[in-house]
PDB file of C-alpha atoms in Angstrom:
ATOM      1  CA  MET A   1      -0.400 -19.452  33.155  1.00 70.00           C
ATOM      2  CA  LEU A   2      -3.506 -21.405  31.034  1.00 82.00           C
ATOM      3  CA  VAL A   3      -4.612 -18.843  28.634  1.00 88.00           C
ATOM      4  CA  ILE A   4      -1.039 -19.474  26.311  1.00 86.00           C
ATOM      5  CA  PRO A   5      -2.405 -23.305  25.861  1.00 88.00           C
ATOM      6  CA  LYS A   6      -6.329 -22.652  25.981  1.00 92.00           C
ATOM      7  CA  THR A   7      -6.172 -20.605  23.252  1.00 92.00           C
ATOM      8  CA  LEU A   8      -3.865 -22.678  20.941  1.00 91.00           C
ATOM      9  CA  VAL A   9      -5.889 -25.934  21.955  1.00 93.00           C
ATOM     10  CA  VAL A  10      -9.320 -23.549  20.533  1.00 93.00           C
ATOM     11  CA  ASN A  11      -7.570 -22.107  17.422  1.00 93.00           C
ATOM     12  CA  ALA A  12      -6.476 -25.393  16.431  1.00 92.00           C
ATOM     13  CA  ALA A  13     -10.369 -26.463  16.628  1.00 92.00           C
ATOM     14  CA  LYS A  14      -9.584 -29.430  20.156  1.00 91.00           C
ATOM     15  CA  ASP A  15     -11.441 -29.828  22.859  1.00 89.00           C
ATOM     16  CA  SER A  16      -9.383 -27.286  25.381  1.00 89.00           C
ATOM     17  CA  SER A  17     -10.788 -29.225  28.437  1.00 91.00           C
ATOM     18  CA  GLU A  18      -9.411 -32.331  27.776  1.00 93.00           C
ATOM     19  CA  LEU A  19      -6.433 -31.029  26.284  1.00 93.00           C
ATOM     20  CA  VAL A  20      -5.105 -28.882  29.265  1.00 93.00           C
ATOM     21  CA  ALA A  21      -6.299 -31.257  32.301  1.00 94.00           C
ATOM     22  CA  LYS A  22      -3.847 -33.708  30.434  1.00 94.00           C
ATOM     23  CA  LEU A  23      -1.143 -31.638  30.111  1.00 94.00           C
ATOM     24  CA  ARG A  24      -1.630 -30.133  34.041  1.00 95.00           C
ATOM     25  CA  ALA A  25      -1.957 -33.491  35.241  1.00 95.00           C
ATOM     26  CA  PHE A  26       1.451 -34.382  33.575  1.00 95.00           C
ATOM     27  CA  HIS A  27       3.066 -31.718  34.690  1.00 94.00           C
ATOM     28  CA  ASN A  28       1.975 -32.248  37.871  1.00 95.00           C
ATOM     29  CA  ALA A  29       2.941 -35.481  38.254  1.00 95.00           C
ATOM     30  CA  SER A  30       6.156 -33.781  37.101  1.00 95.00           C
ATOM     31  CA  GLN A  31       6.100 -32.250  40.497  1.00 94.00           C
ATOM     32  CA  THR A  32       5.177 -34.892  42.526  1.00 95.00           C
ATOM     33  CA  ILE A  33       6.353 -37.378  41.869  1.00 94.00           C
ATOM     34  CA  GLU A  34       9.981 -38.505  41.627  1.00 93.00           C
ATOM     35  CA  ALA A  35       9.493 -41.603  38.973  1.00 95.00           C
ATOM     36  CA  LYS A  36       7.859 -39.285  37.019  1.00 94.00           C
ATOM     37  CA  LYS A  37      10.305 -36.180  36.584  1.00 94.00           C
ATOM     38  CA  GLN A  38      10.691 -36.567  32.437  1.00 93.00           C
ATOM     39  CA  PHE A  39       6.958 -35.663  32.220  1.00 93.00           C
ATOM     40  CA  LYS A  40       7.993 -31.941  32.706  1.00 92.00           C
ATOM     41  CA  TRP A  41       8.688 -32.185  28.770  1.00 93.00           C
ATOM     42  CA  ILE A  42       5.189 -32.423  27.929  1.00 94.00           C
ATOM     43  CA  GLY A  43       3.421 -30.359  26.010  1.00 92.00           C
ATOM     44  CA  LEU A  44       0.549 -30.216  23.365  1.00 92.00           C
ATOM     45  CA  ASP A  45       0.617 -31.353  19.911  1.00 92.00           C
ATOM     46  CA  LEU A  46      -1.995 -29.725  18.261  1.00 92.00           C
ATOM     47  CA  GLU A  47      -1.944 -31.726  15.007  1.00 92.00           C
ATOM     48  CA  ASN A  48      -3.145 -34.946  16.378  1.00 92.00           C
ATOM     49  CA  GLY A  49      -4.715 -33.101  19.301  1.00 91.00           C
ATOM     50  CA  LYS A  50      -3.011 -35.058  22.138  1.00 93.00           C
ATOM     51  CA  CYS A  51       0.142 -34.748  24.707  1.00 94.00           C
ATOM     52  CA  ARG A  52       3.496 -35.515  23.398  1.00 95.00           C
ATOM     53  CA  ASP A  53       7.126 -35.450  25.033  1.00 94.00           C
ATOM     54  CA  ASN A  54       8.765 -32.190  23.550  1.00 92.00           C
ATOM     55  CA  LYS A  55      11.719 -32.804  24.293  1.00 91.00           C
ATOM     56  CA  GLU A  56      12.158 -36.059  22.060  1.00 92.00           C
ATOM     57  CA  ALA A  57      10.080 -33.814  19.178  1.00 92.00           C
ATOM     58  CA  GLY A  58      12.618 -31.493  19.087  1.00 90.00           C
ATOM     59  CA  VAL A  59      10.626 -28.555  20.470  1.00 87.00           C
ATOM     60  CA  LEU A  60      12.703 -26.797  22.820  1.00 83.00           C
ATOM     61  CA  GLU A  61      11.685 -23.184  23.980  1.00 79.00           C
ATOM     62  CA  PRO A  62      15.391 -20.943  23.878  1.00 79.00           C
ATOM     63  CA  ALA A  63      16.041 -19.031  27.442  1.00 80.00           C
ATOM     64  CA  MET A  64      18.405 -17.319  25.847  1.00 86.00           C
ATOM     65  CA  SER A  65      15.268 -14.949  24.095  1.00 86.00           C
ATOM     66  CA  LYS A  66      13.321 -14.893  26.523  1.00 85.00           C
ATOM     67  CA  ILE A  67      16.201 -13.485  28.804  1.00 90.00           C
ATOM     68  CA  LYS A  68      16.532 -11.038  26.201  1.00 93.00           C
ATOM     69  CA  SER A  69      13.147  -9.936  26.103  1.00 92.00           C
ATOM     70  CA  LEU A  70      13.064  -9.592  30.449  1.00 92.00           C
ATOM     71  CA  LYS A  71      16.295  -7.268  29.955  1.00 95.00           C
ATOM     72  CA  PHE A  72      14.994  -4.976  26.937  1.00 96.00           C
ATOM     73  CA  ALA A  73      11.284  -4.892  28.655  1.00 94.00           C
ATOM     74  CA  THR A  74      13.623  -3.530  32.194  1.00 95.00           C
ATOM     75  CA  GLU A  75      15.556  -1.180  30.332  1.00 94.00           C
ATOM     76  CA  ALA A  76      12.679   0.208  28.464  1.00 91.00           C
ATOM     77  CA  ALA A  77      10.626   0.578  31.962  1.00 88.00           C
ATOM     78  CA  ILE A  78      13.618   1.962  33.546  1.00 86.00           C
ATOM     79  CA  THR A  79      14.108   4.476  30.192  1.00 85.00           C
ATOM     80  CA  ILE A  80      10.565   5.530  30.870  1.00 82.00           C
ATOM     81  CA  LEU A  81      10.739   6.279  34.265  1.00 79.00           C
ATOM     82  CA  ARG A  82      13.521   8.338  34.005  1.00 78.00           C
ATOM     83  CA  ILE A  83      12.112  11.096  31.584  1.00 73.00           C
ATOM     84  CA  ASP A  84      11.559  13.588  33.922  1.00 61.00           C
ATOM     85  CA  ASP A  85      10.397  16.630  31.500  1.00 56.00           C
ATOM     86  CA  MET A  86       6.944  17.420  29.914  1.00 56.00           C
ATOM     87  CA  ILE A  87       6.986  17.374  26.445  1.00 61.00           C
ATOM     88  CA  LYS A  88       4.834  20.415  24.687  1.00 63.00           C
ATOM     89  CA  ILE A  89       4.398  20.659  20.863  1.00 64.00           C
ATOM     90  CA  TYR A  90       4.257  23.969  19.950  1.00 68.00           C
ATOM     91  CA  GLN A  91       1.736  24.761  18.038  1.00 68.00           C
ATOM     92  CA  PRO A  92       1.657  28.316  15.733  1.00 68.00           C
ATOM     93  CA  SER A  93      -0.408  31.038  15.687  1.00 68.00           C
ATOM     94  CA  LYS A  94      -3.428  30.660  13.226  1.00 70.00           C
ATOM     95  CA  GLU A  95      -3.603  34.686  13.041  1.00 71.00           C
ATOM     96  CA  ASP A  96      -1.949  36.797  10.041  1.00 77.00           C
ATOM     97  CA  PRO A  97       0.184  38.996  11.328  1.00 74.00           C
ATOM     98  CA  ASN A  98      -0.722  41.504   8.692  1.00 80.00           C
ATOM     99  CA  SER A  99      -4.366  41.122   9.683  1.00 82.00           C
ATOM    100  CA  TYR A 100      -6.474  44.700  10.557  1.00 83.00           C
ATOM    101  CA  ALA A 101      -6.817  43.102  13.897  1.00 82.00           C
ATOM    102  CA  ASN A 102      -3.543  42.879  14.703  1.00 81.00           C
ATOM    103  CA  ALA A 103      -2.111  46.666  13.205  1.00 85.00           C
ATOM    104  CA  VAL A 104      -3.960  48.057  15.085  1.00 86.00           C
ATOM    105  CA  ARG A 105      -3.429  46.342  18.408  1.00 85.00           C
ATOM    106  CA  GLU A 106       0.204  46.927  17.797  1.00 86.00           C
ATOM    107  CA  GLY A 107      -0.295  50.731  16.727  1.00 85.00           C
ATOM    108  CA  ARG A 108       0.608  50.779  12.877  1.00 82.00           C
ATOM    109  CA  LEU A 109      -2.929  51.981  11.750  1.00 76.00           C
TER     110      LEU A 109
END
């Protein structure tokens, strides 16, 4: 789960261990301390190199796009699993039908 935040922080040329540790601390506090439930909205501000409240900053993830992506991936997997025929590509013969060997084999000579 931390691969994406670490990669984003490294790509922003910031200290990944420090920022990701702060982010984890905020999220842990939001899950364990009732008074700090609002910390669940804390995210990374990579321009300034610190953690911020993403809800206040207007950075929200649309749940509908995630749901549609999951539905599409599920449908694609089901479609792939339903394929029960092996698809073969017919490769045409490279022999010349008018060659001497074919004429002899067919009795034309």
